[in-house]
Coordinates of C-alpha atoms and ligand atoms in Angstrom, one line a residue:
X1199 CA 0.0 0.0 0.0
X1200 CA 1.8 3.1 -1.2
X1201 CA 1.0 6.0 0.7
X1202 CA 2.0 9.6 0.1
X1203 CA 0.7 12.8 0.2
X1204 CA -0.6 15.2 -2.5
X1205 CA -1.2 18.9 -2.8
X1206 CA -3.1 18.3 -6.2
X1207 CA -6.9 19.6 -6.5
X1208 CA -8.8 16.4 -5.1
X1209 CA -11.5 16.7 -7.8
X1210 CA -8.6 15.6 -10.4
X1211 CA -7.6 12.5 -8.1
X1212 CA -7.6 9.3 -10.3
X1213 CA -9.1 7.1 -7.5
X1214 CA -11.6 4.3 -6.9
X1215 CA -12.4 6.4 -3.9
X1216 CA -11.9 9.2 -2.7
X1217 CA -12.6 9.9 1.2
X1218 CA -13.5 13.6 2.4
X1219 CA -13.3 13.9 6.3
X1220 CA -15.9 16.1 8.0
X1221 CA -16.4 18.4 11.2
X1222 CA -19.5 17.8 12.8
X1223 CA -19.8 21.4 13.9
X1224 CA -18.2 22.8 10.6
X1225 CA -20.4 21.1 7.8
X1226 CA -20.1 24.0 4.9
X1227 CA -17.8 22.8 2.2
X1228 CA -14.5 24.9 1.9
X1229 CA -14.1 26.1 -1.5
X1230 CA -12.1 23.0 -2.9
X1231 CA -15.0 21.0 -1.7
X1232 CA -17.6 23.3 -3.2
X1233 CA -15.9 22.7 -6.4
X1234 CA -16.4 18.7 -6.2
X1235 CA -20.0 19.7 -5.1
X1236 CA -20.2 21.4 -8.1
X1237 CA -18.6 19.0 -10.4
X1238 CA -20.9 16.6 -8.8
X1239 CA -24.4 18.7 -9.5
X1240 CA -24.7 19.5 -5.7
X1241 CA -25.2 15.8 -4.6
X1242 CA -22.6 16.5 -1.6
X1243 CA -25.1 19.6 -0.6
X1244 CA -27.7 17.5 -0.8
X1245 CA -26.9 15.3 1.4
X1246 CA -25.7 17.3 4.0
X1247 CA -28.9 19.6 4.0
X1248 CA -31.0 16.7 4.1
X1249 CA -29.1 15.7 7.1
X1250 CA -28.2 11.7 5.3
X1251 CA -24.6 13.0 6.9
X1252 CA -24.1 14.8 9.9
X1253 CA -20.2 14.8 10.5
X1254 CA -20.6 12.5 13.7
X1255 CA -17.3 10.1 14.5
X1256 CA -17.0 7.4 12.4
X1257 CA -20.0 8.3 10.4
X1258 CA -20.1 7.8 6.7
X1259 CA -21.7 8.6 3.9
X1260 CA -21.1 6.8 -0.2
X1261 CA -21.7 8.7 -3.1
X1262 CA -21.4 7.7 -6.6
X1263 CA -19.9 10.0 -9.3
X1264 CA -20.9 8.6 -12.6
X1265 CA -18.0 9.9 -14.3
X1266 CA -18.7 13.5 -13.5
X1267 CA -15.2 13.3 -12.0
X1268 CA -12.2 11.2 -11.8
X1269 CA -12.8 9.4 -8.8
X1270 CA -15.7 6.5 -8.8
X1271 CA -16.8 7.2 -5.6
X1272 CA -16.9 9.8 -2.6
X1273 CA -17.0 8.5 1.1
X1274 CA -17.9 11.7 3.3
X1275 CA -16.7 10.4 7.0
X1276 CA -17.4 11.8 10.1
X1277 CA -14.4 13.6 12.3
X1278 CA -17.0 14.2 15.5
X1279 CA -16.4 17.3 17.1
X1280 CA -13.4 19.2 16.8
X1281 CA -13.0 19.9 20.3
X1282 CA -13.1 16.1 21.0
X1283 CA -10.5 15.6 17.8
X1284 CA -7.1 14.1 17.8
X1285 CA -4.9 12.0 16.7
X1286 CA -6.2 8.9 17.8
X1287 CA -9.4 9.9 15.9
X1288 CA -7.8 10.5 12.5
X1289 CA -6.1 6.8 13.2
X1290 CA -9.6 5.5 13.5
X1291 CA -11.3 7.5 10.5
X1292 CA -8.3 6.1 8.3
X1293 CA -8.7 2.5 9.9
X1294 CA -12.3 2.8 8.9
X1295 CA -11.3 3.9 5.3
X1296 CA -9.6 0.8 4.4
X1297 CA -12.0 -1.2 5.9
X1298 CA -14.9 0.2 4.2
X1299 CA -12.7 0.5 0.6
X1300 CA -11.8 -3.1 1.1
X1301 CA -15.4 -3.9 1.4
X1302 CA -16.1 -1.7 -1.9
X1303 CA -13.7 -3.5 -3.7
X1304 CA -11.0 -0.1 -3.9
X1305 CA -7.8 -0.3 -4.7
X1306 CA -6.6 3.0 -5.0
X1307 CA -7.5 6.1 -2.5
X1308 CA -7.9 9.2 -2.2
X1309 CA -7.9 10.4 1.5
X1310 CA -8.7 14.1 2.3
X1311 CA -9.3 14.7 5.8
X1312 CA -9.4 18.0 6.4
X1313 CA -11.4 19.6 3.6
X1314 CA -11.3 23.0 5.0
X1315 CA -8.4 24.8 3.1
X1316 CA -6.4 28.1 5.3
X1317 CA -7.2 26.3 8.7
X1318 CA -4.6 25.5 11.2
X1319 CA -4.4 21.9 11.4
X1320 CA -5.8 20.7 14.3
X1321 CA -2.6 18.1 14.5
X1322 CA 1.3 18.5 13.8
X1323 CA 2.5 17.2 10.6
X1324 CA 4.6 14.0 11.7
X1325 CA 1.4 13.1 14.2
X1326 CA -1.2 13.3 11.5
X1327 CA 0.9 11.5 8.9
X1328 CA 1.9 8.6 11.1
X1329 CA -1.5 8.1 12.5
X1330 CA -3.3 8.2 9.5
X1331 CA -0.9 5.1 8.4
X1332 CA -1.2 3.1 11.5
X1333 CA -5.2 3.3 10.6
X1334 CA -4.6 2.2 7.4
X1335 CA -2.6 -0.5 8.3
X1336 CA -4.7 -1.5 11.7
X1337 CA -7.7 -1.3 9.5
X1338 CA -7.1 -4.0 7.5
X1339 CA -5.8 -6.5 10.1
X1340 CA -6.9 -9.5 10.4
X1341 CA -6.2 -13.1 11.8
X1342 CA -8.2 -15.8 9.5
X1343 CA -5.6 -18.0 8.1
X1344 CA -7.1 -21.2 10.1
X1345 CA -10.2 -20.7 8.5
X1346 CA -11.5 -21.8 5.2
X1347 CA -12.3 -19.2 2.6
X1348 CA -15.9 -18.5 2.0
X1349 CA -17.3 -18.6 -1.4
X1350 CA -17.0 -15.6 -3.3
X1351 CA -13.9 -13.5 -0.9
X1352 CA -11.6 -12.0 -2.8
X1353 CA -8.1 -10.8 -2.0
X1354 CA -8.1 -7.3 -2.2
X1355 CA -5.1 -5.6 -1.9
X1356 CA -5.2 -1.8 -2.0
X1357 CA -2.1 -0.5 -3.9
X1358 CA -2.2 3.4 -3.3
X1359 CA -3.1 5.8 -0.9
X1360 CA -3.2 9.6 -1.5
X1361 CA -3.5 11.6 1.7
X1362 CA -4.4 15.4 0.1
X1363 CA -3.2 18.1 1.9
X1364 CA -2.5 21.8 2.6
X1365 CA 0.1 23.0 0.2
X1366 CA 1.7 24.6 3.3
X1367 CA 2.3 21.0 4.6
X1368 CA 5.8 20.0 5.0
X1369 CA 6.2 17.4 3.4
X1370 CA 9.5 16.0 5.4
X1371 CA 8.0 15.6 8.0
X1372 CA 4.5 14.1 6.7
X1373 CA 7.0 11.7 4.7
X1374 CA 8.7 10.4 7.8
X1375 CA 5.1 10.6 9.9
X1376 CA 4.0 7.8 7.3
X1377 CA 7.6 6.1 7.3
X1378 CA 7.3 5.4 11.1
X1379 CA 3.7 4.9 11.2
X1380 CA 3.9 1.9 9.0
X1381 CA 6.8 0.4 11.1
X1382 CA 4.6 0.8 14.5
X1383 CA 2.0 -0.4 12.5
X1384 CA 3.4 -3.2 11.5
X1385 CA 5.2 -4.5 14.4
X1386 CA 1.4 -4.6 16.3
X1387 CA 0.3 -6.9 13.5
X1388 CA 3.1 -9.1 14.5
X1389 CA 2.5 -8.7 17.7
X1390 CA -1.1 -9.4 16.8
X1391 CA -0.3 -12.4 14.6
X1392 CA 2.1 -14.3 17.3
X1393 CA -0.8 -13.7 20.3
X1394 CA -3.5 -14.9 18.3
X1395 CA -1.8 -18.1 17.2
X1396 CA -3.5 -20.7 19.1
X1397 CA -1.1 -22.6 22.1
X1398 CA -0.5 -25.5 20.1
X1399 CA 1.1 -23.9 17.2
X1400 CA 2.8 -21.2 19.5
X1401 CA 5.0 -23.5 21.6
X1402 CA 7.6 -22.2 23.9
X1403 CA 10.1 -23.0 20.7
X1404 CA 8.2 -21.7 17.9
X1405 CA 8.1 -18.4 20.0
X1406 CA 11.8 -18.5 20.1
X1407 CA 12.0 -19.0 16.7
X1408 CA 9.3 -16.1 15.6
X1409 CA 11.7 -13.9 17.5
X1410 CA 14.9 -15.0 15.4
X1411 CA 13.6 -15.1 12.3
X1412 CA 12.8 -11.4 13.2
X1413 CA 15.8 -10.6 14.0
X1414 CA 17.5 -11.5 11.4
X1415 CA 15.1 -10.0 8.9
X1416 CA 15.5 -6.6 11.0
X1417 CA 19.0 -7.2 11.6
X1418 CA 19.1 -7.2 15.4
X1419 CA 21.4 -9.5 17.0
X1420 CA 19.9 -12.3 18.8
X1421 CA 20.3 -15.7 21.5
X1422 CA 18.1 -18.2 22.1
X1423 CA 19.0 -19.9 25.7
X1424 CA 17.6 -23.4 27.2
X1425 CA 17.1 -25.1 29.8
X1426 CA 20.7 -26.2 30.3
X1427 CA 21.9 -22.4 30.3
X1428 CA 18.9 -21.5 32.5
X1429 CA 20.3 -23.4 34.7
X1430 CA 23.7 -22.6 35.0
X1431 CA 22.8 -18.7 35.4
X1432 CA 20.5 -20.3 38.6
X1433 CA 17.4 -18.9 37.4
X1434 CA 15.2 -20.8 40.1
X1435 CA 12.5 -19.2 39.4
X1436 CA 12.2 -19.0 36.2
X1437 CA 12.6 -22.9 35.8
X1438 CA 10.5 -23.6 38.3
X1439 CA 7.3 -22.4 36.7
X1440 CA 8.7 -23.9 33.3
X1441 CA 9.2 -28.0 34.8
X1442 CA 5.9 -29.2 34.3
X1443 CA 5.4 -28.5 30.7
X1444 CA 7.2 -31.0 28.0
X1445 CA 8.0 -27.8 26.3
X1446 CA 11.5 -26.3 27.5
X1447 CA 11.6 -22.9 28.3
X1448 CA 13.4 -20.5 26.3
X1449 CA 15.3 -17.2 27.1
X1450 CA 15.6 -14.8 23.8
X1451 CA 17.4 -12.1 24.2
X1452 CA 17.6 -9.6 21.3
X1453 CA 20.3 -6.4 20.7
X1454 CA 19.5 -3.5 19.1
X1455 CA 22.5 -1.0 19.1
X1456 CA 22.0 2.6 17.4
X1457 CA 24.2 4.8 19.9
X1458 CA 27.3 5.6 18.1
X1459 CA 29.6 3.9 21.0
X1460 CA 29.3 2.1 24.3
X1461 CA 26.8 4.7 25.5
X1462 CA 26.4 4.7 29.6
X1463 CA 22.4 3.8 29.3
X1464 CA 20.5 1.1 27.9
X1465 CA 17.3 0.6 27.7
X1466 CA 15.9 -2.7 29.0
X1467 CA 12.7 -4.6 27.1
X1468 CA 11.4 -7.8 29.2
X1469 CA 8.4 -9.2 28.1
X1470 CA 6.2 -12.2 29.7
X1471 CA 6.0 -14.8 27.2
X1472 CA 4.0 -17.5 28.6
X1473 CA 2.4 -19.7 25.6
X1474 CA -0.6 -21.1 28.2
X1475 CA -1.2 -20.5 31.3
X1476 CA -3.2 -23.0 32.8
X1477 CA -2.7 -21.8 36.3
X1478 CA -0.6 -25.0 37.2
X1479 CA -1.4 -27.2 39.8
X1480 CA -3.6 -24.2 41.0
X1481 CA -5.7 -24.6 37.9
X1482 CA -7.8 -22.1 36.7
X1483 CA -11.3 -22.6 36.4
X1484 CA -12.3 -24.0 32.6
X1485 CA -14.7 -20.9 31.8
X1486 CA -12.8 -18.9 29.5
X1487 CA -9.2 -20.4 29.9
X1488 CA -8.7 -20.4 25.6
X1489 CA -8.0 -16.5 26.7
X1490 CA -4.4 -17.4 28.3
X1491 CA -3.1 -18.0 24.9
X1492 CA -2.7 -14.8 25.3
X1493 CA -0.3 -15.1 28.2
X1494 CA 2.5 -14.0 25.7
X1495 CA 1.5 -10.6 24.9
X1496 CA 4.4 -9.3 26.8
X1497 CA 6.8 -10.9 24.6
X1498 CA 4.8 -10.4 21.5
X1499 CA 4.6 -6.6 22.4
X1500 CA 8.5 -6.8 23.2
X1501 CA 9.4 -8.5 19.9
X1502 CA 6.8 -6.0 17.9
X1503 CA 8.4 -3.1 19.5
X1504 CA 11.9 -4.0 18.4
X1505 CA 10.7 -4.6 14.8
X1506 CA 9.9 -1.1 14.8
X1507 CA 12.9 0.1 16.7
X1508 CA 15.5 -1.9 14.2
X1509 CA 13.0 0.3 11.0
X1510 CA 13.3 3.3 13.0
X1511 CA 16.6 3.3 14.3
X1512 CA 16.7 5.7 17.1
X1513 CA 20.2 6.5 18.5
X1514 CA 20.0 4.6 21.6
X1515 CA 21.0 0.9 22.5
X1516 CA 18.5 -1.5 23.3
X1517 CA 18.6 -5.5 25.0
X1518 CA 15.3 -7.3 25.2
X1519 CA 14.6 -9.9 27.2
X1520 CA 11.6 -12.4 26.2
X1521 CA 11.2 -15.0 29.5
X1522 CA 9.3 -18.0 27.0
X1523 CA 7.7 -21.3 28.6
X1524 CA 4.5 -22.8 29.5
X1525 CA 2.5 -23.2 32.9
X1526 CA 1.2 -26.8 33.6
X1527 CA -0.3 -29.2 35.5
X1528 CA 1.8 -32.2 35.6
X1529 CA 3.4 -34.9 38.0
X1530 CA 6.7 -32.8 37.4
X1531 CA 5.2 -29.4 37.7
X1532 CA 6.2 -27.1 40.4
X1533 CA 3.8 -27.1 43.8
X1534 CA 2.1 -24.4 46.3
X1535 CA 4.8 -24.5 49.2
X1536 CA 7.5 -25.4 47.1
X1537 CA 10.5 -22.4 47.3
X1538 CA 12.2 -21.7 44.4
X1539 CA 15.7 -19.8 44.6
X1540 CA 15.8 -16.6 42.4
X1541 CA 18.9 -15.7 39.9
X1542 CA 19.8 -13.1 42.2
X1543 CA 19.9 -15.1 45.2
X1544 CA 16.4 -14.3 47.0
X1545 CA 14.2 -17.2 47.9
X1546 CA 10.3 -17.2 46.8
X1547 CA 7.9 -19.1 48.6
X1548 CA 4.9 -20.4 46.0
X1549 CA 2.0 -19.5 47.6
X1550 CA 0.2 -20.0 44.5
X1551 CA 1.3 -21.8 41.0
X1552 CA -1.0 -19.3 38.9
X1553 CA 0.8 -16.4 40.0
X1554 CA 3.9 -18.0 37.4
X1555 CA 4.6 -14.9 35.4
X1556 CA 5.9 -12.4 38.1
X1557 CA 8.4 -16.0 39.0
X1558 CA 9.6 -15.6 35.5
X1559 CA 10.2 -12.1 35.4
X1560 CA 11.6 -11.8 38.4
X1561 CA 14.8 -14.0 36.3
X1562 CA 14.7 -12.1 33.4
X1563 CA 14.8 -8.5 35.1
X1564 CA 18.1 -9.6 36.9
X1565 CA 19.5 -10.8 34.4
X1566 CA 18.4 -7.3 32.0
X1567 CA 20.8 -5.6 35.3
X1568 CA 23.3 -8.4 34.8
X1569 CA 24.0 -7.7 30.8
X1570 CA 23.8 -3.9 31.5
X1571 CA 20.6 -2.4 31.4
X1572 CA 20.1 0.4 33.0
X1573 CA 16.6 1.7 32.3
X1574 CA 13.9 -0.8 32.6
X1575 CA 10.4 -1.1 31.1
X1576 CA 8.6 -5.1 31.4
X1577 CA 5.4 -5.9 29.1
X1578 CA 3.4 -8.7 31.2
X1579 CA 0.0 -10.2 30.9
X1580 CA 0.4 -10.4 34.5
X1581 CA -2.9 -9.8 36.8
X1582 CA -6.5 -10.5 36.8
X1583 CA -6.8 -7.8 39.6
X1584 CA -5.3 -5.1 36.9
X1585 CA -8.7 -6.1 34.6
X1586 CA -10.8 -5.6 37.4
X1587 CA -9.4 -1.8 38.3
X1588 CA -8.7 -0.5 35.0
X1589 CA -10.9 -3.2 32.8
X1590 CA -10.1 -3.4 28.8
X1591 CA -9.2 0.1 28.6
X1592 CA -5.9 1.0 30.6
X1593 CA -2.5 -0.7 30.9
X1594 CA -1.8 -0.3 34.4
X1595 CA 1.6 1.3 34.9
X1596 CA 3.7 0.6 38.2
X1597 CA 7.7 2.1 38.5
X1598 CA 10.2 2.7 41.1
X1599 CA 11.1 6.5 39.5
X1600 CA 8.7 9.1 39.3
X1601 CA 11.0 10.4 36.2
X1602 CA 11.2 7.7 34.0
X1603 CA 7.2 6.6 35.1
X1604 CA 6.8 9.7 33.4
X1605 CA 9.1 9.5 30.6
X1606 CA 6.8 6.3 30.1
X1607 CA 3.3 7.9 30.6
X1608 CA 4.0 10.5 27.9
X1609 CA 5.2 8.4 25.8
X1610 CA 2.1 6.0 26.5
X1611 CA -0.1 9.4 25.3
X1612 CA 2.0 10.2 22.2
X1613 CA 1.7 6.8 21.1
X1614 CA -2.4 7.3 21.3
X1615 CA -2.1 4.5 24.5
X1616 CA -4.4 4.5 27.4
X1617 CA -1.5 4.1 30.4
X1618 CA -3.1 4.3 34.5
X1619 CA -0.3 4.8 37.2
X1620 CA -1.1 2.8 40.4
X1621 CA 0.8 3.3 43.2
X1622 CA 3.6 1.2 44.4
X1623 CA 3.8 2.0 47.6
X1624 CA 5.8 0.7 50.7
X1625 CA 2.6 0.0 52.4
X1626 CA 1.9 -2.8 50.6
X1627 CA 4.9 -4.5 51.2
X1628 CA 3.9 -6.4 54.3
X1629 CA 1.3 -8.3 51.9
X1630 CA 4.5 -10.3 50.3
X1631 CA 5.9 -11.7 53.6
X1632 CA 6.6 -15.6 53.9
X1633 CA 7.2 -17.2 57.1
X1634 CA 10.3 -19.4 55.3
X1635 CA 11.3 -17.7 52.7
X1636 CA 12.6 -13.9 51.5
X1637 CA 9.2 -13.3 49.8
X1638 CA 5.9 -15.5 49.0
X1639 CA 4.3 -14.9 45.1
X1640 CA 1.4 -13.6 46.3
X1641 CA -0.1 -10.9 48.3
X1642 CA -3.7 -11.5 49.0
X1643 CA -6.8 -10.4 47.0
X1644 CA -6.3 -7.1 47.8
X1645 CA -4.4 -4.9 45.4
X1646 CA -3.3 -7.5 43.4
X1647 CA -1.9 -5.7 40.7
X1648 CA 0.1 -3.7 43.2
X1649 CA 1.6 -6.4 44.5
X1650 CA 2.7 -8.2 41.5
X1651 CA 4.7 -4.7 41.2
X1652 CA 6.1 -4.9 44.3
X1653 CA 7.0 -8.7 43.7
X1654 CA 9.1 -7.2 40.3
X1655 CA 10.5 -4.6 42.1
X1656 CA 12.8 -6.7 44.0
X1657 CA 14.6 -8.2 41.4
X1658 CA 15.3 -4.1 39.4
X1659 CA 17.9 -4.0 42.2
X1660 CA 16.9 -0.4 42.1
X1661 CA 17.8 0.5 38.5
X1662 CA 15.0 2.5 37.2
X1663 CA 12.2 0.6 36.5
X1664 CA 8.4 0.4 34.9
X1665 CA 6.1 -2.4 34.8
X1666 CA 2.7 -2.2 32.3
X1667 CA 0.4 -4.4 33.1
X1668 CA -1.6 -5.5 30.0
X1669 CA -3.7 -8.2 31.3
X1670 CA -6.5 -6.2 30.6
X1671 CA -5.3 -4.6 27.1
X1672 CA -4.1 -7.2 25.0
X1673 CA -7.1 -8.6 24.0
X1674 CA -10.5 -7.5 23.2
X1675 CA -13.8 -8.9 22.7
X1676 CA -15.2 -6.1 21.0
X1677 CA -13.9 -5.1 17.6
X1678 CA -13.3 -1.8 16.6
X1679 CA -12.1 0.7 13.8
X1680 CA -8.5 -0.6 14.2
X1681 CA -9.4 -3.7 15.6
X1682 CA -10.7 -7.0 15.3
X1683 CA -11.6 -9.6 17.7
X1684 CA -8.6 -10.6 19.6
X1685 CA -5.0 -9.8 20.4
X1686 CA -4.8 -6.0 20.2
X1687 CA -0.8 -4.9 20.3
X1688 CA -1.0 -3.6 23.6
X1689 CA 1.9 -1.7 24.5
X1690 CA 3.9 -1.9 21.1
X1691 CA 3.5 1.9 20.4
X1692 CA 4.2 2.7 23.6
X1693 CA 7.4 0.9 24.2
X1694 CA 8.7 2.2 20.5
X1695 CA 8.1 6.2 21.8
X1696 CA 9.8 5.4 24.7
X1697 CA 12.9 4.0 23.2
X1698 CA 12.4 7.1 20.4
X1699 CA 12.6 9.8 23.3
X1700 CA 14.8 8.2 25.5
X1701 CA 17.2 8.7 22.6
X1702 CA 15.7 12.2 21.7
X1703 CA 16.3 13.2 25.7
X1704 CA 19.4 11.8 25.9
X1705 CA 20.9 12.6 22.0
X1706 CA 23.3 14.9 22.6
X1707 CA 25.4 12.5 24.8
X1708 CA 24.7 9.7 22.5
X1709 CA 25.5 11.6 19.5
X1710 CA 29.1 13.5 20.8
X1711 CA 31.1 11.0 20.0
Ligands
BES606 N1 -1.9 -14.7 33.3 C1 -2.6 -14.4 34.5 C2 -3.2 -13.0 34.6 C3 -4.3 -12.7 33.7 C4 -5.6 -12.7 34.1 C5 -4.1 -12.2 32.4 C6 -6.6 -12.4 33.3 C7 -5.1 -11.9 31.5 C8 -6.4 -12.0 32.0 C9 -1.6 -14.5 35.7 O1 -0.6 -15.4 35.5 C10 -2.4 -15.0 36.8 O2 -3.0 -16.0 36.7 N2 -2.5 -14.2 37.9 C11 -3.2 -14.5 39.0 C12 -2.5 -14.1 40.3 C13 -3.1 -14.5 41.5 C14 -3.0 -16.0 41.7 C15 -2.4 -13.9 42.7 C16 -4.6 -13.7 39.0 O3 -4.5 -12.6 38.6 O4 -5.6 -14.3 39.3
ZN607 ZN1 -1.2 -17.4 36.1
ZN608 ZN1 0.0 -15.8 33.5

């Protein structure tokens, strides 16, 4: 899908269809659009004073040009309000686009979203270039390769994309707005793809493997550890949740390296890459238990992330760290009241085998410290208790450093993702006590998701640290503009802004040399 943006007169474009986005408080065509009217006898007139269109969100309205112009068909579509306009709108107006062009069999578009010509627009550049392509990438997503293909589908495959805009526009920056947008873009439809891959297909290995075949197409360095090397670097924990599956764990650890030389920080991606979690010999209950395929997203959102870092290519050096195995039932399977022995020496009593992925973090944050991270964000699937405060909306967000909690929160909001802080507070730490061992894996019902946090936080070994709980974001039920059913790409966007400013903040050291 070729995308690029045009300061031509839309009512020349040479499209199947050509998309005009619309204020809902500012419905008189600007003069370009009067023209179109024009050309078109007043049918886009029409159709606004007899209210068939009224401008609201997502809201759209197909007309048919017979000829009288170039393009075959107009789409008005509804931009709401403008007070209520941003970016994250535009990415769902131009995810509904595709969608609605795939359905009309369109292959090559015309997108004009702000018809209004003078204005200030209501977005920067860069913003409104890269999130019209995420839509139009999102938009077309889907997951359907294990079904069989119904009668008459088609494969339709848009080939071109002209975005019109202001002459003004600088094109520079709209070019690399789109340029980046399509590598965020695509690294959540990896992301997507590896989550919504069923358990059996997904294995422990194959998730190993996804991540080096990505890394070598992206050029990223990249190790794939086992058991036997789990082992030797005493990852107790880790292996402990990983001995009742007959699927060995695996440890990936990926290397992206943009600073110009051994730069002093280095940004530190874990993700939790369980391929089921079952619950382990504290099963969960059967109702809905398909959903912990899903147990991954951390990983997936990890590995998606650095897809788009190694296209993007900030200035900054980055080590990933994807902690891969399977929680099961079994006569070898770890037990409640077993204590496992952590890489860095403290001792976890299991309190309960469910709470597996905070076991398996705890490994793979030391050793993030051990290879030299020194900033560190973790992706995890990790608490039931984070659905029920925030529910589908909001990653829940719990750091050690008030400063790079925030670096993370901003960059959580200029990647168009819903991030909640909780807070991880001292008070809570009585919950994790164990008579016979350092800590126990749980805390209780209460504040569940804050105690998972403070579970992490003892293996950061006080680096600076953020944990995003996506247990309630990676998935959805409902599907949306940019969305179907399914795994969402939860914290992909976020992770890549925050690798992109870190770099930004700290550029002039990483660029001296
Ligand atoms: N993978 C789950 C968390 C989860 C729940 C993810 C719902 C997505 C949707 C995690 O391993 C888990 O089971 N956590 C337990 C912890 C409890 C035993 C302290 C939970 O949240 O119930
Ligand atoms: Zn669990
Ligand atoms: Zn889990």
């Amino acid at each position: 899908m070729k995308t690029e943006m045009i300061t031509r007169k839309p009512e020349t474009l040479e499209v199947d269809l050509l998309a005009v986005g619309m204020f809902e408080d500012d419905l008189t065509p600007g003069s370009s659009l009067k023209v179109l009217d024009d050309a078109l006898e007043g049918q886009i007139s029409a159709v606004l004073e007899d209210k068939i269109f009224k401008g609201k969100k997502e809201e759209t309205a197909l007309l048919h040009t017979f000829r009288r112009i170039p393009a075959r068909k107009i789409l008005l579509m509804g931009l709401g309000k403008k007070e209520k306009f941003d970016k994250t709108v535009l990415r769902d107006i131009a995810a509904l686009l595709t969608k609605k062009a795939k359905k009309e069999k369109c292959l090559k578009i015309g997108f004009w979203p702000f018809q209004k010509e003078g204005e200030k627009l209501p977005l920067k550049e860069y913003s409104a270039a890269r999130f019209i392509k995420e839509g139009l990438v999102l938009g077309l997503y889907e997951f359907k390769q294990y079904k069989a293909k119904e009668e008459e589908e088609e494969d339709i495959q848009i080939t071109a994309v002209k975005i019109v805009m202001d002459p003004e526009t600088d094109n520079d920056d709209f070019t690399k707005g789109i340029k980046d947008g399509k590598s965020i873009a695509e690294g959540i439809c990896f992301s997507r793809d590896l989550v919504n891959e069923p358990a059996n297909k997904m294995t422990p290995e194959n998730l190993a493997l996804e991540a080096e075949a990505m890394a070598r197409r992206k050029d990223l360095k990249v190790e794939i550890m086992d058991r036997e090397e789990l082992e030797k670097l005493e990852m107790g924990c880790f292996l402990g949740v990983a001995q009742g599956s007959i699927h060995e764990p695996k440890m990936v650890v990926l290397r992206y390296e943009g600073a110009s030389k051994d730069p002093d920080q280095v940004i530190g991606l874990i993700g939790k890459g369980l391929t089921f979690d079952t619950g382990g010999i504290s099963l969960k209950p059967a109702a809905g238990m398909e959903e912990m395929k899903t147990d991954m997203a951390g990983a997936a959102a990890v590995m998606g992330a650095m897809s788009a870092i190694a296209d993007i290519r900030p200035p900054v050096n980055v080590i990933a760290i994807l902690g891969i195995c399977e929680n099961m039932p079994s006569h070898r399977a770890y037990r409640p009241g077993d204590i496992l022995k952590a890489m860095n020496g403290k001792t976890v009593e299991v309190l309960n085998t469910d709470a597996e992925g905070r076991l398996v973090l705890a490994d793979c944050l030391t050793f993030a410290g051990r290879l030299g991270a020194t900033h560190l964000i973790d992706a995890a699937t990790l608490t039931g208790a984070c659905v029920i405060a925030l529910g589908n909306h909001y990653t829940g967000v719990l750091s050690n450093n008030s400063s790079w909690r925030k670096t993370v929160l901003e960059a959580g909001e200029a990647a168009g993702e819903r991030l909640w802080p909780l807070p991880l507070d001292e008070v809570y730490k009585d919950q994790l006590k164990s008579d016979v061992a350092d800590l126990a894996n749980v805390g209780g019902r209460p504040a569940g998701a804050i105690t998972a946090g403070m579970f992490l936080e003892a293996f950061v070994d006080e680096r600076p640290w953020v944990h995003l709980d996506i247990a309630g974001t990676a998935r959805t039920s409902k599907p949306a503009s940019t969305q179907q059913k399914g795994a969402t790409g939860a914290a992909v966007a976020t992770l890549v802004q925050a690798v992109s400013d870190f770099s930004d903040s700290h550029s002039d050291e990483l660029t001296k040399a």
